[in-house]
Amino acid sequence: MIDSSRLVDRLQGCQNFIVPFKEAVAGRLIRVVGLTLEAVGVKAHVGSQCLVETAHGDLIAEVVGFADDKTFLMPEQSLKGVLPGARVLPISAKRQIPFSMDLLGRVIDGVGKPLDGKGPIAKDEKYRHDSTPLNPLARRAISEPLDVGVRAINGFITVGQGQRMGLFAGSGVGKSVLLGMMTRGTTADVIVVGLVGERGREVKEFIEEILGEEGRARSVVVAAPADCSPLMRLKGCESAVQISEYFRDQGLNVLLLLDSLTRYAQAQREIALAVGEPPATKGYPPSVFSKLPQLVERAGNGGDGQGSVTAFYTVLTEGDDLQDPIADAARAILDGHIVLSRELADSGHYPAIDVESSISRVMPMVTSEEHQELARSLKQVYSLYQQNKDLIAIGAYTKGSDPRIDQSIAMLPVIQFYLQQKMSEVLPYDQSLTQLNEIIAAAQAQQNQRAGQAMPAQAR
């Protein structure tokens, strides 16, 4: 048995812990396999944390499972310095994120520790985070559009406040740039960015170059790069969602950008396989597909007096395969998806949004019938050209054979101009709708002119 004073001494320097319990049963380490620690003699529930004695000081690890008298733990940091028979001390409560308005403008890791060198973050002592999901019937309906500052999204794939969207793309087609455009152009009160499992270089680039000083002032960045342990990557995503919920509870409208949902699934896969869970679909164990909706469903509109969390989750489609298990599972639980096309990116079309494959399931609820008809008409024209572009490119199509194809050829440059946007450019929602109307008006005038030219002279 270890008294509380000794345990408090061991916890010195470990930030944001709740006071430990008075007595704890210490176990010992018997095995290390990969990133999994096996201990005996430890009585701690799944999800609780322990201090593991190492040659370089105490290591924090979380209980992720057990079998008979063995307890499986996953470390938050590197296993360097772990010793055979090392003492394992249970901690009564987890490290807590310092929820407060002081989070704005800060960069933290997956457990709330500051990474920006600006000192500790003050904690709102009155706030108690509720881990229980909101009652679905207590949520407000999605009824208002959210301006994201990107013309193609505002016009063709309108997003509603409280919606959960997927951003599906392969590597290197502009996911991070599109997220940055939305942070600068959105009308949301607060932006929470989760950079999880990506390259460490991108964290600083996103903060300094894409987010900028103005965007950073109303943002919170949670960073857990690819070199972090799977537990930290898992917590990085969950912490970003919890921070979004805090600001929502303050009555603010939040834009949550989580990059990426695939890395979250991969982190859970690493942990689950390490403790012996059998693989199911393409190596992903069943727990992955149960944790995805638990994370995604926390976003959305709050109840009376609360704000909203509008979420964009990036999904990495490996090999540009939209039928990837994670992509397929995410599409089923999200309120729509935006697909980025490698073909468009390779041709210099940015943002590389494939409007044919993208959809917003709540667009009919947040836009007028006129807006929906405009978007539908232009989609049909654009899609008609794409269906016949091979014939047009090789000269097999004869002008005048089909008036609809003639119209699509004439309108393509205007539609492509509308769908493209500079990285530093912000197009408000109202301006996006105005330009959509102008395109339709120009198309109708052009169609009337052609009809007049084709009319026989006697009838004029």
Coordinates of C-alpha atoms in Angstrom, one line a residue:
M1 CA 0.0 0.0 0.0
I2 CA 1.2 3.5 -0.8
D3 CA 0.1 6.5 1.1
S4 CA -1.3 9.6 -0.6
S5 CA 1.8 11.8 0.2
R6 CA 4.1 9.5 -1.7
L7 CA 1.8 9.4 -4.7
V8 CA 1.4 13.2 -4.7
D9 CA 5.2 13.4 -4.8
R10 CA 5.3 11.2 -7.9
L11 CA 2.7 13.3 -9.5
Q12 CA 4.7 16.6 -9.2
G13 CA 5.2 18.1 -12.7
C14 CA 2.2 16.2 -14.2
Q15 CA -0.1 19.0 -15.2
N16 CA -3.9 19.1 -15.0
F17 CA -4.4 16.0 -12.7
I18 CA -7.2 15.8 -10.2
V19 CA -6.0 15.0 -6.6
P20 CA -5.2 11.2 -6.5
F21 CA -7.0 8.8 -4.2
K22 CA -5.6 8.2 -0.7
E23 CA -4.5 4.6 -1.1
A24 CA -3.4 2.8 -4.3
V25 CA -2.3 -0.8 -5.0
A26 CA 1.0 -0.8 -6.9
G27 CA 1.6 -3.5 -9.5
R28 CA 4.6 -4.4 -11.5
L29 CA 5.5 -4.6 -15.2
I30 CA 6.0 -8.1 -16.5
R31 CA 6.1 -7.7 -20.3
V32 CA 6.4 -5.2 -23.1
V33 CA 5.3 -6.1 -26.6
G34 CA 5.5 -3.4 -29.2
L35 CA 3.7 -0.5 -27.6
T36 CA 1.7 -2.6 -25.1
L37 CA 2.6 -2.9 -21.4
E38 CA 1.5 -5.9 -19.4
A39 CA 1.3 -5.5 -15.6
V40 CA 0.1 -7.7 -12.7
G41 CA -1.2 -6.6 -9.3
V42 CA -2.8 -3.4 -10.7
K43 CA -6.4 -2.9 -9.9
A44 CA -7.6 -0.1 -12.2
H45 CA -10.6 0.1 -14.5
V46 CA -10.4 0.5 -18.3
G47 CA -9.8 4.1 -19.2
S48 CA -8.0 5.0 -16.0
Q49 CA -4.3 6.0 -15.9
C50 CA -1.2 4.8 -14.2
L51 CA 2.4 6.0 -13.6
V52 CA 5.0 3.5 -14.9
E53 CA 8.4 3.8 -13.4
T54 CA 11.3 4.2 -15.9
A55 CA 15.0 5.0 -15.9
H56 CA 14.1 8.6 -17.0
G57 CA 11.2 9.3 -14.6
D58 CA 7.6 8.2 -14.5
L59 CA 5.7 7.4 -17.7
I60 CA 1.9 8.0 -18.0
A61 CA 0.0 5.0 -19.5
E62 CA -3.7 4.3 -19.8
V63 CA -5.5 1.0 -19.1
V64 CA -6.9 -0.3 -22.4
G65 CA -7.8 -3.9 -21.4
F66 CA -7.1 -6.9 -19.2
A67 CA -7.0 -10.7 -19.3
D68 CA -7.2 -12.7 -16.1
D69 CA -4.7 -11.1 -13.7
K70 CA -2.9 -9.2 -16.4
T71 CA -3.6 -5.5 -17.1
F72 CA -2.8 -4.0 -20.6
L73 CA -1.6 -0.4 -20.7
M74 CA -0.8 1.9 -23.6
P75 CA 1.7 4.7 -23.0
E76 CA 1.3 8.4 -23.9
Q77 CA 5.0 8.8 -24.7
S78 CA 7.9 6.7 -25.9
L79 CA 8.8 3.5 -24.0
K80 CA 12.4 4.5 -23.7
G81 CA 13.8 3.6 -20.3
V82 CA 11.1 1.1 -19.3
L83 CA 12.6 -1.5 -16.9
P84 CA 11.6 -5.2 -16.2
G85 CA 9.5 -5.4 -13.0
A86 CA 8.9 -1.6 -13.0
R87 CA 6.3 -0.4 -10.5
V88 CA 2.9 0.7 -11.9
L89 CA 0.9 3.1 -9.7
P90 CA -2.8 3.8 -10.5
I91 CA -4.0 7.4 -10.6
S92 CA -7.5 8.1 -9.5
A93 CA -8.5 10.5 -12.3
K94 CA -7.4 11.4 -15.8
R95 CA -5.4 14.4 -16.9
Q96 CA -8.0 17.1 -17.7
I97 CA -8.2 19.7 -20.5
P98 CA -8.2 23.2 -19.0
F99 CA -11.6 24.3 -20.5
S100 CA -11.8 28.1 -20.6
M101 CA -12.0 31.0 -23.0
D102 CA -8.2 31.3 -22.6
L103 CA -7.9 28.4 -25.0
L104 CA -8.5 30.8 -27.9
G105 CA -5.3 31.5 -29.8
R106 CA -3.4 28.5 -28.2
V107 CA -1.8 25.3 -29.5
I108 CA -2.1 22.2 -27.3
D109 CA -1.4 18.5 -27.5
G110 CA -3.9 15.7 -27.2
V111 CA -4.2 16.0 -23.4
G112 CA -4.3 19.8 -23.1
K113 CA -0.6 20.5 -22.6
P114 CA 0.5 23.8 -24.2
L115 CA 2.8 23.5 -27.2
D116 CA 3.2 27.2 -28.0
G117 CA 5.5 28.2 -25.1
K118 CA 2.9 30.8 -23.9
G119 CA 2.6 29.3 -20.4
P120 CA -0.2 27.4 -18.6
I121 CA -3.8 27.9 -19.6
A122 CA -6.3 29.1 -17.0
K123 CA -9.1 26.7 -16.2
D124 CA -12.8 27.5 -15.8
E125 CA -13.4 25.9 -12.4
K126 CA -17.2 26.3 -12.7
Y127 CA -17.4 24.2 -15.9
R128 CA -17.8 20.5 -15.7
H129 CA -17.6 18.7 -19.0
D130 CA -20.5 16.2 -19.6
S131 CA -19.3 13.1 -21.4
T132 CA -22.9 12.0 -21.9
P133 CA -24.0 12.6 -25.5
L134 CA -26.9 15.0 -26.0
N135 CA -30.4 13.5 -26.3
P136 CA -31.2 13.6 -30.0
L137 CA -34.6 15.0 -29.3
A138 CA -33.0 17.9 -27.3
R139 CA -31.0 19.1 -30.3
R140 CA -32.2 22.0 -32.4
A141 CA -33.0 21.3 -36.0
I142 CA -30.5 22.4 -38.7
S143 CA -32.2 25.4 -40.3
E144 CA -29.5 28.1 -41.1
P145 CA -26.7 28.0 -43.6
L146 CA -23.1 28.4 -42.5
D147 CA -20.9 30.6 -44.6
V148 CA -17.5 29.0 -45.1
G149 CA -16.1 31.6 -47.5
V150 CA -15.6 29.0 -50.3
R151 CA -17.8 29.7 -53.4
A152 CA -18.1 26.2 -54.6
I153 CA -19.3 25.0 -51.2
N154 CA -21.6 27.9 -50.6
G155 CA -23.2 27.6 -54.0
F156 CA -23.3 23.9 -54.8
I157 CA -22.9 22.0 -51.4
T158 CA -24.3 24.5 -48.9
V159 CA -23.5 23.6 -45.3
G160 CA -25.9 24.1 -42.4
Q161 CA -25.0 25.2 -38.9
G162 CA -24.6 22.0 -36.9
Q163 CA -24.0 19.8 -39.9
R164 CA -21.3 17.1 -40.0
M165 CA -19.5 16.9 -43.3
G166 CA -16.8 14.5 -44.6
L167 CA -13.9 15.8 -46.7
F168 CA -12.8 12.8 -48.8
A169 CA -9.5 12.9 -50.6
G170 CA -6.2 11.2 -51.3
S171 CA -2.9 12.5 -50.3
G172 CA -1.7 15.8 -51.8
V173 CA -4.9 17.1 -53.4
G174 CA -5.3 20.1 -51.2
K175 CA -7.2 19.1 -48.0
S176 CA -5.2 21.3 -45.7
V177 CA -5.4 24.3 -48.0
L178 CA -9.2 23.9 -48.2
L179 CA -9.4 23.7 -44.4
G180 CA -7.3 26.9 -44.2
M181 CA -9.6 28.7 -46.7
M182 CA -12.6 27.8 -44.5
T183 CA -10.9 29.1 -41.3
R184 CA -10.4 32.5 -42.9
G185 CA -13.8 32.7 -44.6
T186 CA -16.2 31.2 -42.1
T187 CA -18.7 33.3 -40.1
A188 CA -18.4 30.9 -37.1
D189 CA -17.5 32.4 -33.7
V190 CA -14.8 29.9 -32.8
I191 CA -12.7 27.5 -34.9
V192 CA -11.3 24.3 -33.4
V193 CA -8.6 22.6 -35.5
G194 CA -7.5 19.1 -34.8
L195 CA -4.3 18.1 -36.7
V196 CA -3.9 14.5 -35.8
G197 CA -1.6 11.8 -37.3
E198 CA -0.3 14.1 -40.1
R199 CA 3.2 15.4 -40.8
G200 CA 4.7 17.5 -38.0
R201 CA 5.9 20.0 -40.5
E202 CA 2.3 20.8 -41.5
V203 CA 1.4 21.9 -37.9
K204 CA 3.6 25.0 -38.0
E205 CA 2.8 25.7 -41.6
F206 CA -0.9 25.5 -41.0
I207 CA -0.7 27.8 -38.0
E208 CA 1.6 30.5 -39.5
E209 CA 0.8 30.4 -43.2
I210 CA -2.7 29.0 -43.6
L211 CA -4.4 30.1 -40.4
G212 CA -2.5 33.4 -40.0
E213 CA -2.7 35.9 -37.0
E214 CA -6.3 36.9 -37.6
G215 CA -7.6 33.3 -37.9
R216 CA -5.5 32.1 -34.9
A217 CA -7.0 34.7 -32.6
R218 CA -10.4 32.9 -32.7
S219 CA -9.0 29.4 -33.0
V220 CA -7.8 26.5 -30.9
V221 CA -5.3 24.1 -32.5
V222 CA -4.9 20.5 -31.1
A223 CA -1.8 18.9 -32.5
A224 CA -0.9 15.2 -32.3
P225 CA 1.5 14.5 -35.2
A226 CA 2.2 11.1 -36.8
D227 CA 5.2 10.5 -34.5
C228 CA 3.0 10.6 -31.4
S229 CA 1.8 7.3 -29.8
P230 CA -1.5 5.9 -31.0
L231 CA -3.1 6.8 -27.6
M232 CA -2.1 10.5 -28.0
R233 CA -3.5 10.5 -31.6
L234 CA -6.7 9.0 -30.3
K235 CA -6.9 11.6 -27.5
G236 CA -6.1 14.4 -29.9
C237 CA -9.3 13.8 -31.9
E238 CA -11.4 13.4 -28.7
S239 CA -9.9 16.5 -27.1
A240 CA -10.7 18.6 -30.2
V241 CA -14.4 17.5 -30.0
Q242 CA -14.6 18.2 -26.2
I243 CA -13.2 21.7 -26.7
S244 CA -15.8 22.3 -29.4
E245 CA -18.5 21.2 -26.9
Y246 CA -17.2 23.6 -24.3
F247 CA -17.5 26.6 -26.7
R248 CA -20.9 25.3 -27.8
D249 CA -22.1 25.2 -24.2
Q250 CA -21.1 28.9 -24.0
G251 CA -23.7 29.7 -26.7
L252 CA -21.1 30.1 -29.5
N253 CA -21.2 28.7 -33.0
V254 CA -18.1 26.5 -33.6
L255 CA -16.5 25.2 -36.7
L256 CA -14.6 22.0 -36.0
L257 CA -12.0 20.9 -38.6
L258 CA -10.6 17.5 -37.8
D259 CA -7.8 16.2 -39.9
S260 CA -8.1 13.3 -40.0
L261 CA -10.8 10.8 -39.1
T262 CA -8.8 8.1 -40.9
R263 CA -5.8 8.6 -38.5
Y264 CA -8.2 8.3 -35.6
A265 CA -9.4 4.9 -36.9
Q266 CA -5.8 3.8 -37.5
A267 CA -4.8 4.8 -34.0
Q268 CA -7.7 2.7 -32.5
R269 CA -6.7 -0.1 -34.8
E270 CA -3.2 -0.1 -33.5
I271 CA -4.4 -0.2 -29.9
A272 CA -7.1 -2.8 -30.4
L273 CA -4.8 -5.2 -32.3
A274 CA -2.1 -4.8 -29.7
V275 CA -4.4 -6.0 -26.9
G276 CA -5.6 -9.0 -29.0
E277 CA -8.8 -7.8 -30.7
P278 CA -9.3 -9.8 -33.9
P279 CA -9.1 -7.9 -37.2
A280 CA -12.3 -7.8 -39.3
T281 CA -12.6 -5.6 -42.4
K282 CA -9.3 -5.1 -44.1
G283 CA -7.4 -5.3 -40.8
Y284 CA -9.8 -3.0 -38.9
P285 CA -11.2 -4.6 -35.7
P286 CA -14.9 -4.1 -34.8
S287 CA -14.1 -1.5 -32.1
V288 CA -13.0 1.0 -34.8
F289 CA -16.5 1.0 -36.4
S290 CA -18.1 1.5 -33.0
K291 CA -15.9 4.4 -32.0
L292 CA -16.3 6.4 -35.2
P293 CA -20.0 7.2 -34.6
Q294 CA -19.3 7.9 -30.9
L295 CA -16.9 10.7 -32.0
V296 CA -18.9 12.0 -34.9
E297 CA -22.3 12.1 -33.1
R298 CA -21.0 14.6 -30.5
A299 CA -21.0 17.4 -33.1
G300 CA -24.1 19.2 -34.1
N301 CA -26.6 21.7 -32.7
G302 CA -27.0 22.0 -29.0
G303 CA -30.2 22.5 -27.0
D304 CA -31.9 25.7 -25.9
G305 CA -29.3 28.3 -24.9
Q306 CA -26.4 26.5 -26.5
G307 CA -24.6 27.1 -29.7
S308 CA -23.6 24.7 -32.5
V309 CA -20.7 22.6 -33.7
T310 CA -20.4 22.3 -37.4
A311 CA -17.8 19.7 -38.2
F312 CA -15.6 18.8 -41.2
Y313 CA -13.8 15.5 -40.9
T314 CA -11.2 14.7 -43.5
V315 CA -11.1 11.1 -44.7
L316 CA -8.0 9.9 -46.4
T317 CA -9.0 7.6 -49.3
E318 CA -6.0 5.4 -49.7
G319 CA -5.2 4.9 -53.4
D320 CA -8.2 7.3 -54.1
D321 CA -10.5 4.4 -53.2
L322 CA -13.8 5.8 -52.1
Q323 CA -14.9 2.3 -51.1
D324 CA -12.2 2.1 -48.4
P325 CA -13.7 0.7 -45.2
I326 CA -13.3 3.9 -43.2
A327 CA -14.5 6.1 -46.1
D328 CA -17.6 3.8 -46.5
A329 CA -18.3 3.8 -42.7
A330 CA -17.9 7.6 -42.4
R331 CA -20.2 8.3 -45.4
A332 CA -23.0 6.4 -43.7
I333 CA -22.8 8.4 -40.4
L334 CA -22.1 11.9 -41.8
D335 CA -24.6 14.5 -43.2
G336 CA -22.9 14.8 -46.5
H337 CA -19.5 14.6 -48.1
I338 CA -17.2 16.7 -50.3
V339 CA -14.9 14.8 -52.6
L340 CA -11.6 16.2 -53.8
S341 CA -10.5 14.9 -57.2
R342 CA -6.9 14.1 -58.0
E343 CA -7.7 14.7 -61.7
L344 CA -8.8 18.2 -61.0
A345 CA -5.9 18.9 -58.8
D346 CA -3.4 17.6 -61.4
S347 CA -5.0 20.0 -64.0
G348 CA -4.5 23.0 -61.7
H349 CA -8.2 23.3 -60.7
Y350 CA -8.2 24.5 -57.0
P351 CA -10.0 23.8 -54.8
A352 CA -10.3 20.4 -56.5
I353 CA -13.9 19.8 -55.5
D354 CA -15.7 17.2 -57.6
V355 CA -19.2 18.7 -57.4
E356 CA -20.7 15.7 -59.2
S357 CA -19.6 13.3 -56.4
S358 CA -20.2 15.7 -53.5
I359 CA -23.5 16.2 -51.7
S360 CA -24.9 18.1 -48.7
R361 CA -27.8 16.2 -47.2
V362 CA -29.2 19.2 -45.3
M363 CA -28.9 21.7 -48.2
P364 CA -32.7 21.4 -48.9
M365 CA -33.4 22.4 -45.3
V366 CA -31.1 25.6 -45.2
T367 CA -31.6 27.0 -48.7
S368 CA -34.5 28.3 -50.8
E369 CA -36.1 26.4 -53.6
E370 CA -34.7 28.9 -56.1
H371 CA -31.1 28.3 -54.8
Q372 CA -31.6 24.5 -55.1
E373 CA -32.9 24.8 -58.6
L374 CA -30.0 27.0 -59.7
A375 CA -27.4 24.6 -58.2
R376 CA -29.2 21.6 -59.8
S377 CA -29.3 23.2 -63.2
L378 CA -25.6 24.1 -63.3
K379 CA -24.7 20.6 -62.0
Q380 CA -26.7 19.0 -64.8
V381 CA -24.9 21.2 -67.4
Y382 CA -21.5 20.5 -65.9
S383 CA -22.3 16.7 -65.7
L384 CA -23.5 16.6 -69.3
Y385 CA -20.2 18.0 -70.5
Q386 CA -18.2 15.5 -68.4
Q387 CA -20.2 12.7 -69.9
N388 CA -19.3 13.8 -73.4
K389 CA -15.9 15.3 -73.0
D390 CA -14.0 12.5 -74.7
L391 CA -16.1 12.8 -77.8
I392 CA -15.7 16.6 -77.7
A393 CA -11.9 16.3 -77.2
I394 CA -11.3 14.1 -80.2
G395 CA -13.6 16.1 -82.4
A396 CA -16.2 13.4 -82.8
Y397 CA -19.0 15.7 -81.7
T398 CA -20.6 17.9 -84.4
K399 CA -21.7 21.3 -83.2
G400 CA -25.5 21.6 -83.5
S401 CA -26.2 17.9 -83.0
D402 CA -27.5 18.4 -79.5
P403 CA -28.5 21.9 -78.1
R404 CA -27.9 20.8 -74.6
I405 CA -24.3 19.7 -75.3
D406 CA -23.7 23.0 -77.2
Q407 CA -24.9 24.8 -74.1
S408 CA -22.6 22.8 -71.8
I409 CA -19.6 23.5 -74.0
A410 CA -20.4 27.3 -74.0
M411 CA -21.0 27.4 -70.3
L412 CA -18.1 25.2 -69.1
P413 CA -15.5 28.1 -68.8
V414 CA -17.9 30.1 -66.7
I415 CA -18.8 27.2 -64.4
Q416 CA -15.1 26.3 -64.0
F417 CA -14.3 29.9 -63.1
Y418 CA -17.1 29.7 -60.5
L419 CA -15.7 26.5 -59.0
Q420 CA -12.2 27.8 -58.7
Q421 CA -10.9 30.2 -56.0
K422 CA -7.6 31.5 -54.9
M423 CA -6.3 30.3 -51.5
S424 CA -6.3 33.9 -50.1
E425 CA -9.7 34.8 -51.5
V426 CA -12.8 34.8 -49.4
L427 CA -16.2 34.7 -51.1
P428 CA -19.2 35.4 -48.8
Y429 CA -22.3 33.4 -49.0
D430 CA -24.5 36.2 -50.5
Q431 CA -21.9 37.0 -53.1
S432 CA -21.7 33.3 -54.0
L433 CA -25.5 33.2 -54.6
T434 CA -25.4 36.4 -56.7
Q435 CA -22.7 35.0 -59.0
L436 CA -24.7 31.8 -59.3
N437 CA -27.7 33.8 -60.5
E438 CA -25.6 35.7 -62.9
I439 CA -24.4 32.5 -64.6
I440 CA -27.9 31.2 -65.0
A441 CA -29.1 34.6 -66.4
A442 CA -26.2 34.6 -68.9
A443 CA -27.0 31.0 -69.9
Q444 CA -30.7 31.9 -70.5
A445 CA -29.8 35.0 -72.6
Q446 CA -27.4 32.9 -74.7
Q447 CA -30.0 30.2 -75.2
N448 CA -32.6 32.8 -76.3
Q449 CA -30.1 34.3 -78.7
R450 CA -29.4 30.9 -80.3
A451 CA -33.1 30.2 -80.6
G452 CA -33.6 33.6 -82.3
Q453 CA -30.8 32.9 -84.8
A454 CA -32.3 29.5 -85.6
M455 CA -35.8 30.9 -86.3
P456 CA -36.8 31.1 -90.0
A457 CA -36.7 34.6 -91.5
Q458 CA -40.5 34.6 -92.2
A459 CA -41.3 34.0 -88.6
R460 CA -39.1 36.8 -87.3

